């Protein structure tokens, strides 16, 4: 969240919570990718494994031969398919869509970026709720004035984020003084965040 606060740009017109979500989500996915599997499978195989899972899900009644034919149309030969079936059967954890695709034939995206989904997954809703709870606990570490300035500055009240000058007008303080209070508050938030980890 601190990284998001450091990089946040009011001029882009986004709410801080929307922007911070991306940073927090990325950090969580990176940790899961790094620590989430007992045995690492090459990222390139994850793409093919995901394709296999999609095909199996879409064709639950298909025979092995029919699955091989479908995979062949996708550019996966029988030997590769056998490897994928073996991995699929022996995986302890299900394949995460958060896997980072850092292989020589990838663009550096995550697998989730390659799969279309127009609905909001339950885990995103849980993450958003957890992020809001964390944010409220973090803001409780601040004085009332610091808290309100952070809320105004980053639009945490579902309003448009305010400029330093606008907040200065509310508190009858200079832009520079508001900036100092903001920086002090962000320092406290960073300390709180570090102590929670």
mmCIF file of N, CA and C in Angstrom, residues 7 38 61 75 101 116 118 142 145 189 192 194:
data_model
loop_
_atom_site.group_PDB
_atom_site.id
_atom_site.type_symbol
_atom_site.label_atom_id
_atom_site.label_comp_id
_atom_site.label_asym_id
_atom_site.label_seq_id
_atom_site.Cartn_x
_atom_site.Cartn_y
_atom_site.Cartn_z
ATOM 1 N N UNK A 7 3.559 6.024 -5.582
ATOM 2 C CA UNK A 7 3.431 6.111 -7.039
ATOM 3 C C UNK A 7 2.128 6.756 -7.506
ATOM 4 N N UNK A 38 5.002 -26.708 -4.241
ATOM 5 C CA UNK A 38 6.093 -27.534 -3.747
ATOM 6 C C UNK A 38 7.115 -27.757 -4.843
ATOM 7 N N UNK A 61 -17.171 -35.435 -21.273
ATOM 8 C CA UNK A 61 -17.508 -36.784 -21.733
ATOM 9 C C UNK A 61 -16.578 -37.293 -22.831
ATOM 10 N N UNK A 75 -1.895 -27.297 -31.135
ATOM 11 C CA UNK A 75 -0.442 -27.306 -31.282
ATOM 12 C C UNK A 75 0.290 -28.099 -30.208
ATOM 13 N N UNK A 101 4.528 -15.533 -16.163
ATOM 14 C CA UNK A 101 4.947 -16.196 -17.396
ATOM 15 C C UNK A 101 6.300 -15.683 -17.862
ATOM 16 N N UNK A 116 -9.672 -14.835 -20.437
ATOM 17 C CA UNK A 116 -10.766 -13.875 -20.378
ATOM 18 C C UNK A 116 -11.753 -14.222 -19.293
ATOM 19 N N UNK A 118 -15.122 -11.966 -17.500
ATOM 20 C CA UNK A 118 -15.790 -10.687 -17.332
ATOM 21 C C UNK A 118 -16.450 -10.536 -15.969
ATOM 22 N N UNK A 142 -3.296 7.244 12.725
ATOM 23 C CA UNK A 142 -3.046 8.661 12.479
ATOM 24 C C UNK A 142 -3.876 9.545 13.401
ATOM 25 N N UNK A 145 -6.553 14.835 12.147
ATOM 26 C CA UNK A 145 -6.235 15.732 11.034
ATOM 27 C C UNK A 145 -5.445 14.996 9.950
ATOM 28 N N UNK A 189 2.005 5.410 8.243
ATOM 29 C CA UNK A 189 1.359 4.279 7.553
ATOM 30 C C UNK A 189 2.393 3.240 7.142
ATOM 31 N N UNK A 192 3.378 1.267 10.200
ATOM 32 C CA UNK A 192 2.305 0.331 10.534
ATOM 33 C C UNK A 192 2.308 -0.863 9.590
ATOM 34 N N UNK A 194 4.828 -2.042 7.854
ATOM 35 C CA UNK A 194 6.006 -2.877 8.122
ATOM 36 C C UNK A 194 5.805 -3.737 9.368
#
